[in-house]
């Protein structure tokens, strides 16, 4: 066996190849106009991420600014109810209230190393927009966030936060005026302003974004490993559960466990009103191979390849695609893909609030919502990634208080 | 020989190509627009496949695409419409769409259909060179189809040389770092860029597009290339004045 061959075999199956492919998924399907930008990033991102200077700055900010490590909390009452040891990875306790900031801090540092001073981002519910605006305020960078006109109306508090943080919020007026269109508009702006750095919020987009974002979110599973060892004596849980829209919090929670076959990975998509209702965002169940935002992945589309608008009560999960890593985890059957409806997510959110005193984000509530659907064996150790807190969803929660 | 290449052998300067969106303004307008464009003396026609998420397009083409999709246009209807004009139309057609449309339709089926419509040239702005080299080059060759590459002010010389070697119809010179749509006059920076490309003495013919909208920008651009493509400005005019006035838009440009 040649050295190259040995090295190749040692490499994780779940890392992209040199062209950004996870199996048949990934790549960089971008117009020539974006080639220099994406190429610049591709040529430099690993070197930057692995440099001592970056690691020092990134880790110090995660510790002192974000408040990491985020606790791994044994939810005793929840555990008792479902007959398993259920640990919550408390990403909701991060500064800005979700896992998104792990990525924005990392990418802003990358942007600075590349000499970029203007940041653009897309946002759906506004969590990534807020996390981007926050780090831009911290670093003194100009920040422009694209957000669907419909989402701007639905998520007023986050729009106000971004503005207070000094970001410019540009409404996306095209298409369905939600996350997909905000991303389109951000890409179009990037084409016209190639000096800007596009800070993508999930493990989506052209290579190297999915890999870069996954590496920046990998801190979640890195911490789970040592935290779980401290608590149980073992690094590996039996099961990890995370919600998936684009898939960044799941990518982070799965990252260091992907090659450990004994760890069961469960991805939970938004079922909306039900997978077969026509109002759903369960991409793996409803999608087929297709290209969105520069990546070949599983995509919700009609028979002519027109992208279909997904639906979910959660603005952070209604993306018609899924990151290419997740498409591969699904296709290779490494991860199990479940889904939870709006109603199941609401019920789970109320349950966690009432028995643990934690109000989860609607997105994270989808991950919790599959607990009743799984038959746990005795002493099963389960980690649920609690990706965000529920403050932003209060109006939705209050509306359903009576139900 | 490729139909566009053949065209260039007859005429190699001041060529005008018009982009239009199939199924716009009305579902059945595809054939009428082609017929009118041919009558007006357009040299070749870019047939736009409406797409839900056209990343490289500005508001005008986004809107026409959305309207066309709302009209109920789809690839099967488009291929039927294009077959209708196949016998009568002598002006070469170039198909412009996004890669996902071909992927979902079935790559071989898609290629066969366009060949059946008498089309041998495609523009797929989100088809990157590496994917072309790894897969699509062979696929297209199998069907005698030529792919048009885009270059921009930021495309490196090395890359342009490579694109030149792959191009059989023409190189699409994107006039500025932008999406489609009018930008007003051509700037000095753009002229410098056009001159740089022209001085490279490429084997391929050059067509300038993105931001070309009227007689003035057409004439200026034609100094540095074999011709130009006008898209958004034409769509705007078509939406406002209708098919009957196509000639009124084209004539002042080419006269």
mmCIF file with all atom_site columns, N, CA, C and O in Angstrom, chain B residues 20-30 33 50 60 63-69 71 73 81 234-240 243:
data_model
loop_
_atom_site.group_PDB
_atom_site.id
_atom_site.type_symbol
_atom_site.label_atom_id
_atom_site.label_alt_id
_atom_site.label_comp_id
_atom_site.label_asym_id
_atom_site.label_entity_id
_atom_site.label_seq_id
_atom_site.pdbx_PDB_ins_code
_atom_site.Cartn_x
_atom_site.Cartn_y
_atom_site.Cartn_z
_atom_site.occupancy
_atom_site.B_iso_or_equiv
_atom_site.pdbx_formal_charge
_atom_site.auth_seq_id
_atom_site.auth_comp_id
_atom_site.auth_asym_id
_atom_site.auth_atom_id
_atom_site.pdbx_PDB_model_num
ATOM 1   N N  . UNK B 1 20  ? -34.305 36.400 -24.662 1.00 0.00 ? 20  UNK B N  1
ATOM 2   C CA . UNK B 1 20  ? -35.688 36.555 -24.192 1.00 0.00 ? 20  UNK B CA 1
ATOM 3   C C  . UNK B 1 20  ? -36.050 35.375 -23.293 1.00 0.00 ? 20  UNK B C  1
ATOM 4   O O  . UNK B 1 20  ? -35.391 34.330 -23.297 1.00 0.00 ? 20  UNK B O  1
ATOM 5   N N  . UNK B 1 21  ? -37.087 35.549 -22.486 1.00 0.00 ? 21  UNK B N  1
ATOM 6   C CA . UNK B 1 21  ? -37.532 34.528 -21.550 1.00 0.00 ? 21  UNK B CA 1
ATOM 7   C C  . UNK B 1 21  ? -38.708 33.765 -22.163 1.00 0.00 ? 21  UNK B C  1
ATOM 8   O O  . UNK B 1 21  ? -39.705 34.384 -22.545 1.00 0.00 ? 21  UNK B O  1
ATOM 9   N N  . UNK B 1 22  ? -38.592 32.460 -22.271 1.00 0.00 ? 22  UNK B N  1
ATOM 10  C CA . UNK B 1 22  ? -39.685 31.654 -22.831 1.00 0.00 ? 22  UNK B CA 1
ATOM 11  C C  . UNK B 1 22  ? -40.949 31.804 -21.979 1.00 0.00 ? 22  UNK B C  1
ATOM 12  O O  . UNK B 1 22  ? -40.877 31.865 -20.759 1.00 0.00 ? 22  UNK B O  1
ATOM 13  N N  . UNK B 1 23  ? -42.087 31.843 -22.662 1.00 0.00 ? 23  UNK B N  1
ATOM 14  C CA . UNK B 1 23  ? -43.357 31.909 -21.930 1.00 0.00 ? 23  UNK B CA 1
ATOM 15  C C  . UNK B 1 23  ? -43.660 33.286 -21.371 1.00 0.00 ? 23  UNK B C  1
ATOM 16  O O  . UNK B 1 23  ? -44.522 33.423 -20.509 1.00 0.00 ? 23  UNK B O  1
ATOM 17  N N  . UNK B 1 24  ? -42.946 34.310 -21.874 1.00 0.00 ? 24  UNK B N  1
ATOM 18  C CA . UNK B 1 24  ? -43.168 35.677 -21.409 1.00 0.00 ? 24  UNK B CA 1
ATOM 19  C C  . UNK B 1 24  ? -43.380 36.589 -22.602 1.00 0.00 ? 24  UNK B C  1
ATOM 20  O O  . UNK B 1 24  ? -42.678 36.424 -23.596 1.00 0.00 ? 24  UNK B O  1
ATOM 21  N N  . UNK B 1 25  ? -44.263 37.547 -22.574 1.00 0.00 ? 25  UNK B N  1
ATOM 22  C CA . UNK B 1 25  ? -45.178 37.861 -21.468 1.00 0.00 ? 25  UNK B CA 1
ATOM 23  C C  . UNK B 1 25  ? -46.321 36.863 -21.315 1.00 0.00 ? 25  UNK B C  1
ATOM 24  O O  . UNK B 1 25  ? -46.883 36.753 -20.243 1.00 0.00 ? 25  UNK B O  1
ATOM 25  N N  . UNK B 1 26  ? -46.633 36.132 -22.401 1.00 0.00 ? 26  UNK B N  1
ATOM 26  C CA . UNK B 1 26  ? -47.702 35.126 -22.294 1.00 0.00 ? 26  UNK B CA 1
ATOM 27  C C  . UNK B 1 26  ? -47.161 33.737 -22.601 1.00 0.00 ? 26  UNK B C  1
ATOM 28  O O  . UNK B 1 26  ? -46.151 33.587 -23.292 1.00 0.00 ? 26  UNK B O  1
ATOM 29  N N  . UNK B 1 27  ? -47.861 32.753 -22.134 1.00 0.00 ? 27  UNK B N  1
ATOM 30  C CA . UNK B 1 27  ? -47.414 31.369 -22.263 1.00 0.00 ? 27  UNK B CA 1
ATOM 31  C C  . UNK B 1 27  ? -47.027 31.000 -23.695 1.00 0.00 ? 27  UNK B C  1
ATOM 32  O O  . UNK B 1 27  ? -46.016 30.349 -23.931 1.00 0.00 ? 27  UNK B O  1
ATOM 33  N N  . UNK B 1 28  ? -47.825 31.444 -24.654 1.00 0.00 ? 28  UNK B N  1
ATOM 34  C CA . UNK B 1 28  ? -47.611 31.018 -26.037 1.00 0.00 ? 28  UNK B CA 1
ATOM 35  C C  . UNK B 1 28  ? -46.746 31.972 -26.855 1.00 0.00 ? 28  UNK B C  1
ATOM 36  O O  . UNK B 1 28  ? -46.697 31.880 -28.082 1.00 0.00 ? 28  UNK B O  1
ATOM 37  N N  . UNK B 1 29  ? -46.076 32.910 -26.182 1.00 0.00 ? 29  UNK B N  1
ATOM 38  C CA . UNK B 1 29  ? -45.335 33.936 -26.930 1.00 0.00 ? 29  UNK B CA 1
ATOM 39  C C  . UNK B 1 29  ? -43.961 33.499 -27.424 1.00 0.00 ? 29  UNK B C  1
ATOM 40  O O  . UNK B 1 29  ? -43.352 34.198 -28.236 1.00 0.00 ? 29  UNK B O  1
ATOM 41  N N  . UNK B 1 30  ? -43.477 32.360 -26.959 1.00 0.00 ? 30  UNK B N  1
ATOM 42  C CA . UNK B 1 30  ? -42.120 31.935 -27.327 1.00 0.00 ? 30  UNK B CA 1
ATOM 43  C C  . UNK B 1 30  ? -41.898 31.962 -28.841 1.00 0.00 ? 30  UNK B C  1
ATOM 44  O O  . UNK B 1 30  ? -40.938 32.577 -29.329 1.00 0.00 ? 30  UNK B O  1
ATOM 45  N N  . UNK B 1 33  ? -42.145 35.549 -30.416 1.00 0.00 ? 33  UNK B N  1
ATOM 46  C CA . UNK B 1 33  ? -40.975 36.397 -30.156 1.00 0.00 ? 33  UNK B CA 1
ATOM 47  C C  . UNK B 1 33  ? -39.826 35.998 -31.081 1.00 0.00 ? 33  UNK B C  1
ATOM 48  O O  . UNK B 1 33  ? -39.174 36.850 -31.682 1.00 0.00 ? 33  UNK B O  1
ATOM 49  N N  . UNK B 1 50  ? -36.964 29.901 -18.089 1.00 0.00 ? 50  UNK B N  1
ATOM 50  C CA . UNK B 1 50  ? -37.289 30.532 -16.801 1.00 0.00 ? 50  UNK B CA 1
ATOM 51  C C  . UNK B 1 50  ? -36.947 29.616 -15.635 1.00 0.00 ? 50  UNK B C  1
ATOM 52  O O  . UNK B 1 50  ? -37.237 28.420 -15.670 1.00 0.00 ? 50  UNK B O  1
ATOM 53  N N  . UNK B 1 60  ? -35.010 42.428 -13.686 1.00 0.00 ? 60  UNK B N  1
ATOM 54  C CA . UNK B 1 60  ? -35.849 42.343 -14.892 1.00 0.00 ? 60  UNK B CA 1
ATOM 55  C C  . UNK B 1 60  ? -36.043 40.887 -15.324 1.00 0.00 ? 60  UNK B C  1
ATOM 56  O O  . UNK B 1 60  ? -37.174 40.442 -15.565 1.00 0.00 ? 60  UNK B O  1
ATOM 57  N N  . UNK B 1 63  ? -38.023 38.865 -12.799 1.00 0.00 ? 63  UNK B N  1
ATOM 58  C CA . UNK B 1 63  ? -39.469 39.103 -12.889 1.00 0.00 ? 63  UNK B CA 1
ATOM 59  C C  . UNK B 1 63  ? -40.079 38.400 -14.094 1.00 0.00 ? 63  UNK B C  1
ATOM 60  O O  . UNK B 1 63  ? -41.151 37.803 -13.998 1.00 0.00 ? 63  UNK B O  1
ATOM 61  N N  . UNK B 1 64  ? -39.380 38.468 -15.240 1.00 0.00 ? 64  UNK B N  1
ATOM 62  C CA . UNK B 1 64  ? -39.950 37.819 -16.432 1.00 0.00 ? 64  UNK B CA 1
ATOM 63  C C  . UNK B 1 64  ? -39.994 36.307 -16.231 1.00 0.00 ? 64  UNK B C  1
ATOM 64  O O  . UNK B 1 64  ? -40.931 35.640 -16.668 1.00 0.00 ? 64  UNK B O  1
ATOM 65  N N  . UNK B 1 65  ? -38.991 35.778 -15.532 1.00 0.00 ? 65  UNK B N  1
ATOM 66  C CA . UNK B 1 65  ? -38.969 34.333 -15.276 1.00 0.00 ? 65  UNK B CA 1
ATOM 67  C C  . UNK B 1 65  ? -40.122 33.932 -14.365 1.00 0.00 ? 65  UNK B C  1
ATOM 68  O O  . UNK B 1 65  ? -40.799 32.933 -14.596 1.00 0.00 ? 65  UNK B O  1
ATOM 69  N N  . UNK B 1 66  ? -40.306 34.736 -13.333 1.00 0.00 ? 66  UNK B N  1
ATOM 70  C CA . UNK B 1 66  ? -41.385 34.430 -12.386 1.00 0.00 ? 66  UNK B CA 1
ATOM 71  C C  . UNK B 1 66  ? -42.745 34.482 -13.077 1.00 0.00 ? 66  UNK B C  1
ATOM 72  O O  . UNK B 1 66  ? -43.590 33.614 -12.886 1.00 0.00 ? 66  UNK B O  1
ATOM 73  N N  . UNK B 1 67  ? -42.910 35.514 -13.926 1.00 0.00 ? 67  UNK B N  1
ATOM 74  C CA . UNK B 1 67  ? -44.175 35.668 -14.653 1.00 0.00 ? 67  UNK B CA 1
ATOM 75  C C  . UNK B 1 67  ? -44.388 34.461 -15.581 1.00 0.00 ? 67  UNK B C  1
ATOM 76  O O  . UNK B 1 67  ? -45.489 33.902 -15.640 1.00 0.00 ? 67  UNK B O  1
ATOM 77  N N  . UNK B 1 68  ? -43.328 34.072 -16.268 1.00 0.00 ? 68  UNK B N  1
ATOM 78  C CA . UNK B 1 68  ? -43.435 32.940 -17.194 1.00 0.00 ? 68  UNK B CA 1
ATOM 79  C C  . UNK B 1 68  ? -43.810 31.656 -16.454 1.00 0.00 ? 68  UNK B C  1
ATOM 80  O O  . UNK B 1 68  ? -44.638 30.875 -16.924 1.00 0.00 ? 68  UNK B O  1
ATOM 81  N N  . UNK B 1 69  ? -43.214 31.478 -15.284 1.00 0.00 ? 69  UNK B N  1
ATOM 82  C CA . UNK B 1 69  ? -43.531 30.274 -14.497 1.00 0.00 ? 69  UNK B CA 1
ATOM 83  C C  . UNK B 1 69  ? -44.973 30.335 -14.007 1.00 0.00 ? 69  UNK B C  1
ATOM 84  O O  . UNK B 1 69  ? -45.687 29.336 -13.999 1.00 0.00 ? 69  UNK B O  1
ATOM 85  N N  . UNK B 1 71  ? -47.277 31.751 -15.605 1.00 0.00 ? 71  UNK B N  1
ATOM 86  C CA . UNK B 1 71  ? -48.075 31.470 -16.810 1.00 0.00 ? 71  UNK B CA 1
ATOM 87  C C  . UNK B 1 71  ? -48.224 29.969 -17.052 1.00 0.00 ? 71  UNK B C  1
ATOM 88  O O  . UNK B 1 71  ? -49.039 29.546 -17.861 1.00 0.00 ? 71  UNK B O  1
ATOM 89  N N  . UNK B 1 73  ? -45.363 27.929 -17.790 1.00 0.00 ? 73  UNK B N  1
ATOM 90  C CA . UNK B 1 73  ? -44.347 27.410 -18.713 1.00 0.00 ? 73  UNK B CA 1
ATOM 91  C C  . UNK B 1 73  ? -43.542 26.306 -18.030 1.00 0.00 ? 73  UNK B C  1
ATOM 92  O O  . UNK B 1 73  ? -43.367 26.323 -16.807 1.00 0.00 ? 73  UNK B O  1
ATOM 93  N N  . UNK B 1 81  ? -42.666 24.166 -28.139 1.00 0.00 ? 81  UNK B N  1
ATOM 94  C CA . UNK B 1 81  ? -42.714 25.462 -28.816 1.00 0.00 ? 81  UNK B CA 1
ATOM 95  C C  . UNK B 1 81  ? -41.520 25.631 -29.759 1.00 0.00 ? 81  UNK B C  1
ATOM 96  O O  . UNK B 1 81  ? -41.662 26.116 -30.885 1.00 0.00 ? 81  UNK B O  1
ATOM 97  N N  . UNK B 1 234 ? -34.243 44.473 -23.530 1.00 0.00 ? 234 UNK B N  1
ATOM 98  C CA . UNK B 1 234 ? -35.240 43.930 -24.457 1.00 0.00 ? 234 UNK B CA 1
ATOM 99  C C  . UNK B 1 234 ? -36.479 43.433 -23.698 1.00 0.00 ? 234 UNK B C  1
ATOM 100 O O  . UNK B 1 234 ? -37.617 43.697 -24.105 1.00 0.00 ? 234 UNK B O  1
ATOM 101 N N  . UNK B 1 235 ? -36.246 42.729 -22.597 1.00 0.00 ? 235 UNK B N  1
ATOM 102 C CA . UNK B 1 235 ? -37.364 42.194 -21.813 1.00 0.00 ? 235 UNK B CA 1
ATOM 103 C C  . UNK B 1 235 ? -38.240 43.329 -21.287 1.00 0.00 ? 235 UNK B C  1
ATOM 104 O O  . UNK B 1 235 ? -39.467 43.256 -21.305 1.00 0.00 ? 235 UNK B O  1
ATOM 105 N N  . UNK B 1 236 ? -37.571 44.380 -20.828 1.00 0.00 ? 236 UNK B N  1
ATOM 106 C CA . UNK B 1 236 ? -38.314 45.546 -20.326 1.00 0.00 ? 236 UNK B CA 1
ATOM 107 C C  . UNK B 1 236 ? -39.215 46.105 -21.417 1.00 0.00 ? 236 UNK B C  1
ATOM 108 O O  . UNK B 1 236 ? -40.384 46.387 -21.199 1.00 0.00 ? 236 UNK B O  1
ATOM 109 N N  . UNK B 1 237 ? -38.635 46.263 -22.599 1.00 0.00 ? 237 UNK B N  1
ATOM 110 C CA . UNK B 1 237 ? -39.386 46.804 -23.729 1.00 0.00 ? 237 UNK B CA 1
ATOM 111 C C  . UNK B 1 237 ? -40.536 45.880 -24.121 1.00 0.00 ? 237 UNK B C  1
ATOM 112 O O  . UNK B 1 237 ? -41.645 46.320 -24.394 1.00 0.00 ? 237 UNK B O  1
ATOM 113 N N  . UNK B 1 238 ? -40.249 44.582 -24.094 1.00 0.00 ? 238 UNK B N  1
ATOM 114 C CA . UNK B 1 238 ? -41.268 43.598 -24.466 1.00 0.00 ? 238 UNK B CA 1
ATOM 115 C C  . UNK B 1 238 ? -42.431 43.642 -23.471 1.00 0.00 ? 238 UNK B C  1
ATOM 116 O O  . UNK B 1 238 ? -43.599 43.599 -23.860 1.00 0.00 ? 238 UNK B O  1
ATOM 117 N N  . UNK B 1 239 ? -42.094 43.753 -22.195 1.00 0.00 ? 239 UNK B N  1
ATOM 118 C CA . UNK B 1 239 ? -43.134 43.802 -21.171 1.00 0.00 ? 239 UNK B CA 1
ATOM 119 C C  . UNK B 1 239 ? -43.995 45.045 -21.300 1.00 0.00 ? 239 UNK B C  1
ATOM 120 O O  . UNK B 1 239 ? -45.200 45.012 -21.069 1.00 0.00 ? 239 UNK B O  1
ATOM 121 N N  . UNK B 1 240 ? -43.352 46.132 -21.684 1.00 0.00 ? 240 UNK B N  1
ATOM 122 C CA . UNK B 1 240 ? -44.052 47.410 -21.741 1.00 0.00 ? 240 UNK B CA 1
ATOM 123 C C  . UNK B 1 240 ? -44.815 47.569 -23.057 1.00 0.00 ? 240 UNK B C  1
ATOM 124 O O  . UNK B 1 240 ? -45.981 47.964 -23.071 1.00 0.00 ? 240 UNK B O  1
ATOM 125 N N  . UNK B 1 243 ? -45.165 42.413 -28.230 1.00 0.00 ? 243 UNK B N  1
ATOM 126 C CA . UNK B 1 243 ? -44.471 41.756 -29.333 1.00 0.00 ? 243 UNK B CA 1
ATOM 127 C C  . UNK B 1 243 ? -44.494 42.603 -30.614 1.00 0.00 ? 243 UNK B C  1
ATOM 128 O O  . UNK B 1 243 ? -43.532 42.627 -31.377 1.00 0.00 ? 243 UNK B O  1
#
